[in-house]
Short mmCIF file of C-alpha atoms in Angstrom, two decimals:
data_model
loop_
_atom_site.label_atom_id
_atom_site.label_comp_id
_atom_site.label_asym_id
_atom_site.label_seq_id
_atom_site.Cartn_x
_atom_site.Cartn_y
_atom_site.Cartn_z
CA MET A 1 18.93 -18.91 1.44
CA ARG A 2 16.63 -15.91 1.34
CA PHE A 3 13.81 -15.68 -1.15
CA PHE A 4 11.54 -12.85 -2.23
CA LEU A 5 7.91 -13.16 -3.28
CA GLU A 6 6.34 -10.48 -5.45
CA ILE A 7 2.65 -10.48 -4.64
CA SER A 8 -0.57 -8.79 -5.73
CA TYR A 9 -3.89 -9.13 -3.92
CA HIS A 10 -7.46 -7.92 -3.81
CA GLY A 11 -7.91 -6.88 -0.20
CA ALA A 12 -11.69 -6.75 0.15
CA LEU A 13 -12.03 -10.06 1.99
CA PHE A 14 -8.88 -9.72 4.12
CA TYR A 15 -8.40 -7.92 7.42
CA GLY A 16 -5.16 -6.45 6.15
CA TRP A 17 -1.71 -7.89 5.47
CA GLN A 18 -0.54 -8.71 8.99
CA ILE A 19 -1.46 -11.89 10.87
CA GLN A 20 -4.23 -11.45 13.45
CA ASN A 21 -5.65 -13.70 16.14
CA LYS A 22 -9.18 -14.10 14.82
CA ASN A 23 -9.35 -12.58 11.34
CA ILE A 24 -7.93 -13.83 8.05
CA SER A 25 -4.95 -11.92 6.65
CA VAL A 26 -2.91 -12.03 3.44
CA GLN A 27 0.26 -12.95 5.34
CA GLU A 28 -1.36 -15.92 7.09
CA THR A 29 -2.89 -17.21 3.86
CA ILE A 30 0.46 -17.21 2.04
CA GLU A 31 2.34 -18.70 5.00
CA LYS A 32 -0.07 -21.63 5.22
CA CYS A 33 0.31 -22.33 1.51
CA LEU A 34 4.12 -22.13 1.61
CA SER A 35 4.29 -24.33 4.69
CA PHE A 36 2.09 -26.93 3.01
CA LEU A 37 4.17 -27.00 -0.17
CA LEU A 38 7.58 -27.00 1.55
CA LYS A 39 6.52 -29.31 4.38
CA LYS A 40 8.02 -26.94 6.91
CA ASN A 41 6.68 -24.09 9.04
CA ILE A 42 7.40 -20.95 6.97
CA LYS A 43 7.15 -17.37 8.23
CA ILE A 44 7.25 -14.47 5.79
CA ILE A 45 8.10 -10.81 6.41
CA GLY A 46 6.33 -8.24 4.28
CA ALA A 47 7.61 -4.98 2.85
CA GLY A 48 4.98 -3.21 4.95
CA ARG A 49 1.42 -3.48 6.14
CA THR A 50 -1.88 -2.72 4.49
CA ASP A 51 -5.11 -2.22 6.43
CA ALA A 52 -8.34 -4.20 6.04
CA GLY A 53 -9.83 -3.70 2.60
CA VAL A 54 -6.68 -2.17 1.06
CA HIS A 55 -5.33 -3.75 -2.14
CA ALA A 56 -1.83 -4.30 -3.48
CA ILE A 57 -0.73 -4.25 -7.08
CA GLN A 58 2.81 -4.92 -5.89
CA MET A 59 3.82 -6.20 -2.47
CA PHE A 60 7.02 -8.03 -1.55
CA ALA A 61 7.79 -10.46 1.25
CA HIS A 62 10.83 -12.54 2.15
CA PHE A 63 11.41 -15.87 3.84
CA ASP A 64 14.41 -18.09 4.57
CA PHE A 65 14.79 -21.70 3.54
CA ASN A 66 17.88 -23.86 3.78
CA GLN A 67 17.72 -25.24 0.26
CA ASN A 68 17.76 -23.69 -3.19
CA LEU A 69 14.12 -23.94 -4.19
CA LEU A 70 14.86 -22.74 -7.67
CA LEU A 71 16.91 -25.89 -8.23
CA ILE A 72 14.59 -28.23 -6.34
CA ASP A 73 11.35 -27.11 -7.92
CA LYS A 74 11.13 -24.80 -10.91
CA ASN A 75 7.31 -24.84 -10.68
CA ILE A 76 7.09 -23.35 -7.18
CA LYS A 77 5.39 -20.18 -8.43
CA PHE A 78 2.83 -22.18 -10.39
CA LYS A 79 2.10 -24.40 -7.39
CA LEU A 80 1.70 -21.43 -5.05
CA ASN A 81 -0.79 -19.80 -7.38
CA TYR A 82 -2.64 -23.08 -7.79
CA PHE A 83 -3.23 -23.49 -4.05
CA LEU A 84 -3.71 -19.83 -3.12
CA PRO A 85 -7.21 -18.29 -3.38
CA LEU A 86 -8.08 -16.28 -6.50
CA ASN A 87 -7.69 -12.95 -4.67
CA ILE A 88 -3.92 -13.50 -4.19
CA LYS A 89 -1.38 -13.89 -6.99
CA ILE A 90 2.35 -14.64 -6.76
CA LYS A 91 3.79 -12.56 -9.60
CA ASN A 92 7.43 -13.47 -9.12
CA PHE A 93 9.71 -15.61 -7.01
CA PHE A 94 13.48 -15.11 -6.76
CA SER A 95 16.50 -15.43 -4.50
CA VAL A 96 18.23 -12.41 -2.99
CA LYS A 97 21.38 -11.71 -1.02
CA LYS A 98 21.26 -13.06 2.52
CA LYS A 99 20.97 -9.77 4.41
CA ILE A 100 18.38 -8.14 2.13
CA HIS A 101 15.22 -7.39 4.11
CA ALA A 102 11.83 -6.96 2.44
CA ARG A 103 10.94 -4.05 4.71
CA PHE A 104 14.16 -2.36 5.78
CA ASN A 105 15.78 -2.24 2.34
CA VAL A 106 12.87 -0.44 0.68
CA LEU A 107 13.85 2.86 -0.95
CA SER A 108 10.31 4.10 -1.55
CA ARG A 109 6.71 3.03 -1.83
CA VAL A 110 4.08 4.33 -4.24
CA TYR A 111 0.38 4.37 -3.36
CA GLU A 112 -2.54 5.00 -5.67
CA TYR A 113 -5.99 6.12 -4.54
CA ARG A 114 -9.01 5.79 -6.83
CA ILE A 115 -12.16 7.90 -6.75
CA PHE A 116 -14.94 7.29 -9.29
CA LEU A 117 -17.10 10.31 -9.92
CA GLU A 118 -20.20 8.28 -10.78
CA LYS A 119 -22.01 5.21 -9.53
CA ASN A 120 -20.60 1.97 -10.89
CA PRO A 121 -21.45 -1.37 -9.20
CA PHE A 122 -18.48 -3.11 -10.88
CA TYR A 123 -16.00 -0.94 -8.96
CA LEU A 124 -17.81 -1.14 -5.65
CA ASP A 125 -14.93 -2.57 -3.60
CA THR A 126 -12.00 -1.01 -5.50
CA SER A 127 -12.85 2.70 -5.38
CA TRP A 128 -14.44 5.49 -3.40
CA GLN A 129 -17.55 6.32 -5.42
CA TRP A 130 -18.24 10.04 -5.16
CA LEU A 131 -22.00 10.55 -5.36
CA SER A 132 -22.18 13.99 -3.74
CA LYS A 133 -23.47 16.95 -5.73
CA LYS A 134 -20.41 18.88 -4.57
CA LYS A 135 -17.91 19.02 -7.42
CA ILE A 136 -14.27 18.32 -6.74
CA LYS A 137 -11.86 20.91 -8.16
CA ILE A 138 -8.77 19.08 -9.39
CA LYS A 139 -6.65 22.25 -9.61
CA ILE A 140 -7.18 22.83 -5.90
CA LEU A 141 -6.42 19.18 -5.15
CA ASN A 142 -3.03 19.54 -6.82
CA LYS A 143 -2.31 22.75 -4.94
CA GLY A 144 -2.79 20.76 -1.75
CA ALA A 145 -0.63 17.91 -3.06
CA LYS A 146 2.15 20.37 -3.91
CA LEU A 147 2.03 21.81 -0.40
CA LEU A 148 2.53 18.36 1.10
CA LYS A 149 6.05 18.11 -0.30
CA LYS A 150 7.15 21.22 1.61
CA TYR A 151 6.84 19.42 4.94
CA LYS A 152 8.51 16.49 6.70
CA ASP A 153 6.40 15.89 9.81
CA TYR A 154 3.03 14.30 9.02
CA SER A 155 1.73 13.76 12.55
CA SER A 156 -1.60 15.27 11.51
CA PHE A 157 -2.21 12.31 9.20
CA CYS A 158 -1.11 9.51 11.51
CA LYS A 159 -3.47 7.13 13.32
CA ASN A 160 -2.39 5.54 16.60
CA LYS A 161 0.69 7.69 17.23
CA SER A 162 1.91 5.59 20.15
CA ASN A 163 3.40 3.04 17.73
CA ASN A 164 5.67 5.54 15.95
CA LYS A 165 9.13 6.67 17.03
CA THR A 166 9.14 9.40 14.38
CA TYR A 167 6.61 11.08 12.11
CA ILE A 168 9.17 12.28 9.59
CA CYS A 169 8.62 11.14 6.01
CA ASN A 170 10.12 12.28 2.73
CA ILE A 171 7.42 12.67 0.10
CA PHE A 172 9.00 12.56 -3.35
CA TYR A 173 5.88 12.84 -5.48
CA ALA A 174 2.20 13.68 -4.96
CA LYS A 175 -0.26 14.38 -7.75
CA TRP A 176 -3.93 14.07 -8.72
CA ILE A 177 -4.89 12.99 -12.24
CA LEU A 178 -8.37 13.06 -13.79
CA LYS A 179 -9.17 10.47 -16.47
CA LYS A 180 -12.74 10.83 -17.73
CA LYS A 181 -14.91 10.02 -14.69
CA LYS A 182 -12.01 8.62 -12.64
CA LEU A 183 -9.85 10.57 -10.23
CA PHE A 184 -6.46 9.12 -9.22
CA PHE A 185 -4.08 10.25 -6.50
CA TYR A 186 -0.45 9.09 -6.65
CA ILE A 187 1.97 9.55 -3.79
CA GLU A 188 5.54 8.28 -3.33
CA ALA A 189 7.58 8.48 -0.13
CA ASN A 190 10.40 6.73 1.66
CA ARG A 191 7.94 5.66 4.38
CA PHE A 192 4.31 6.10 5.36
CA LEU A 193 2.62 6.37 8.73
CA ARG A 194 -0.42 4.33 9.68
CA ASN A 195 -3.53 5.54 7.78
CA MET A 196 -1.45 8.41 6.35
CA VAL A 197 -2.53 8.15 2.71
CA ARG A 198 -6.24 7.75 3.50
CA SER A 199 -6.11 10.69 5.90
CA ILE A 200 -4.31 12.87 3.33
CA VAL A 201 -6.83 11.92 0.62
CA GLY A 202 -9.82 12.66 2.85
CA THR A 203 -8.39 16.01 3.91
CA ILE A 204 -7.42 17.13 0.40
CA ILE A 205 -10.87 16.17 -0.87
CA GLU A 206 -12.32 18.58 1.70
CA LEU A 207 -9.98 21.14 0.17
CA GLY A 208 -11.21 20.21 -3.32
CA ILE A 209 -14.87 20.76 -2.43
CA LYS A 210 -14.00 24.04 -0.69
CA LYS A 211 -14.95 22.82 2.76
CA ILE A 212 -11.55 24.07 3.88
CA THR A 213 -9.12 26.59 2.37
CA LEU A 214 -5.44 26.27 1.53
CA LYS A 215 -4.66 28.25 4.68
CA ASP A 216 -6.73 25.76 6.68
CA PHE A 217 -4.84 22.89 5.06
CA ILE A 218 -1.50 24.42 6.03
CA LYS A 219 -2.72 24.92 9.60
CA ILE A 220 -3.79 21.25 9.75
CA ILE A 221 -0.33 20.05 8.67
CA GLU A 222 1.54 22.40 10.99
CA ALA A 223 -0.70 21.64 13.99
CA LYS A 224 0.53 18.01 14.05
CA ASN A 225 -2.88 16.97 15.35
CA ILE A 226 -4.86 14.13 13.74
CA HIS A 227 -8.10 15.49 15.20
CA LEU A 228 -7.88 18.52 12.91
CA ALA A 229 -7.51 16.44 9.74
CA GLY A 230 -10.44 15.61 7.50
CA ILE A 231 -12.20 12.29 7.12
CA SER A 232 -10.24 9.13 6.44
CA ALA A 233 -10.97 8.04 2.87
CA PRO A 234 -12.45 4.51 2.52
CA ALA A 235 -9.87 1.70 2.49
CA LYS A 236 -11.34 0.10 -0.65
CA GLY A 237 -9.99 2.88 -2.90
CA LEU A 238 -6.36 2.46 -1.79
CA PHE A 239 -3.75 0.42 -3.67
CA LEU A 240 -0.12 -0.22 -2.80
CA LYS A 241 1.10 0.28 -6.36
CA LYS A 242 4.88 -0.11 -6.37
CA ILE A 243 7.81 -0.80 -4.04
CA ASN A 244 11.31 0.28 -5.04
CA TYR A 245 14.50 -1.50 -3.93
CA PRO A 246 18.20 -0.98 -4.70
CA ILE A 247 19.19 -2.71 -7.93
CA ASN A 248 21.83 -4.87 -6.22
CA ILE A 249 19.56 -7.00 -4.03
CA TYR A 250 19.51 -10.02 -6.35
CA LEU A 251 21.61 -13.12 -5.88
CA PHE A 252 23.40 -13.82 -9.16
#
């Protein structure tokens, strides 16, 4: 049977989602815990990847097991959370149809980026703290966000292009919201390229402080050249917020 895990994690101490040779990852940590509890070597496949320092409010992963865990052990979620470190939480655990894939069946992903416009030590590893005297103009930020949706090729915001067969993405939503001293960027698309959101945020911030103009921003997108983009925003401010699947994935 195939099972889905709904996961949230604080990414500050992890070198990203994907297993690495020398550094600790979220995927490896969960696999070790599952393998211990089920007394079998378990491999999980995530809905995507997050880089070192990036957080997830909602991530999904699937794995296969030849018995119905929901019948064998109704406390599997509790046990997983008991053994996992405090920076990872299993929010849900459920069975799905056999051919449903955590990555390939995703309809869209939503990312959130957080910028705090003042110094706050309690948000040190979950936001980009903007301490510059240069003020960010939110109206200009949203003009840039609106422009994004007019394009399909986001080569200019993709790191390590050799790993991509295509740079075409469909952005459904992109907007900046200011709440008191906190600036949030929300973006939803069917897929994202490596470092795409952080590169977009860094470039639009340069637009918001008038380092570049809207015409410059358009030229950057159309040039399809990562070297023309702005800085890459710090990983600590990025959250994978939501992953959307078809409604018929569940095994009833």
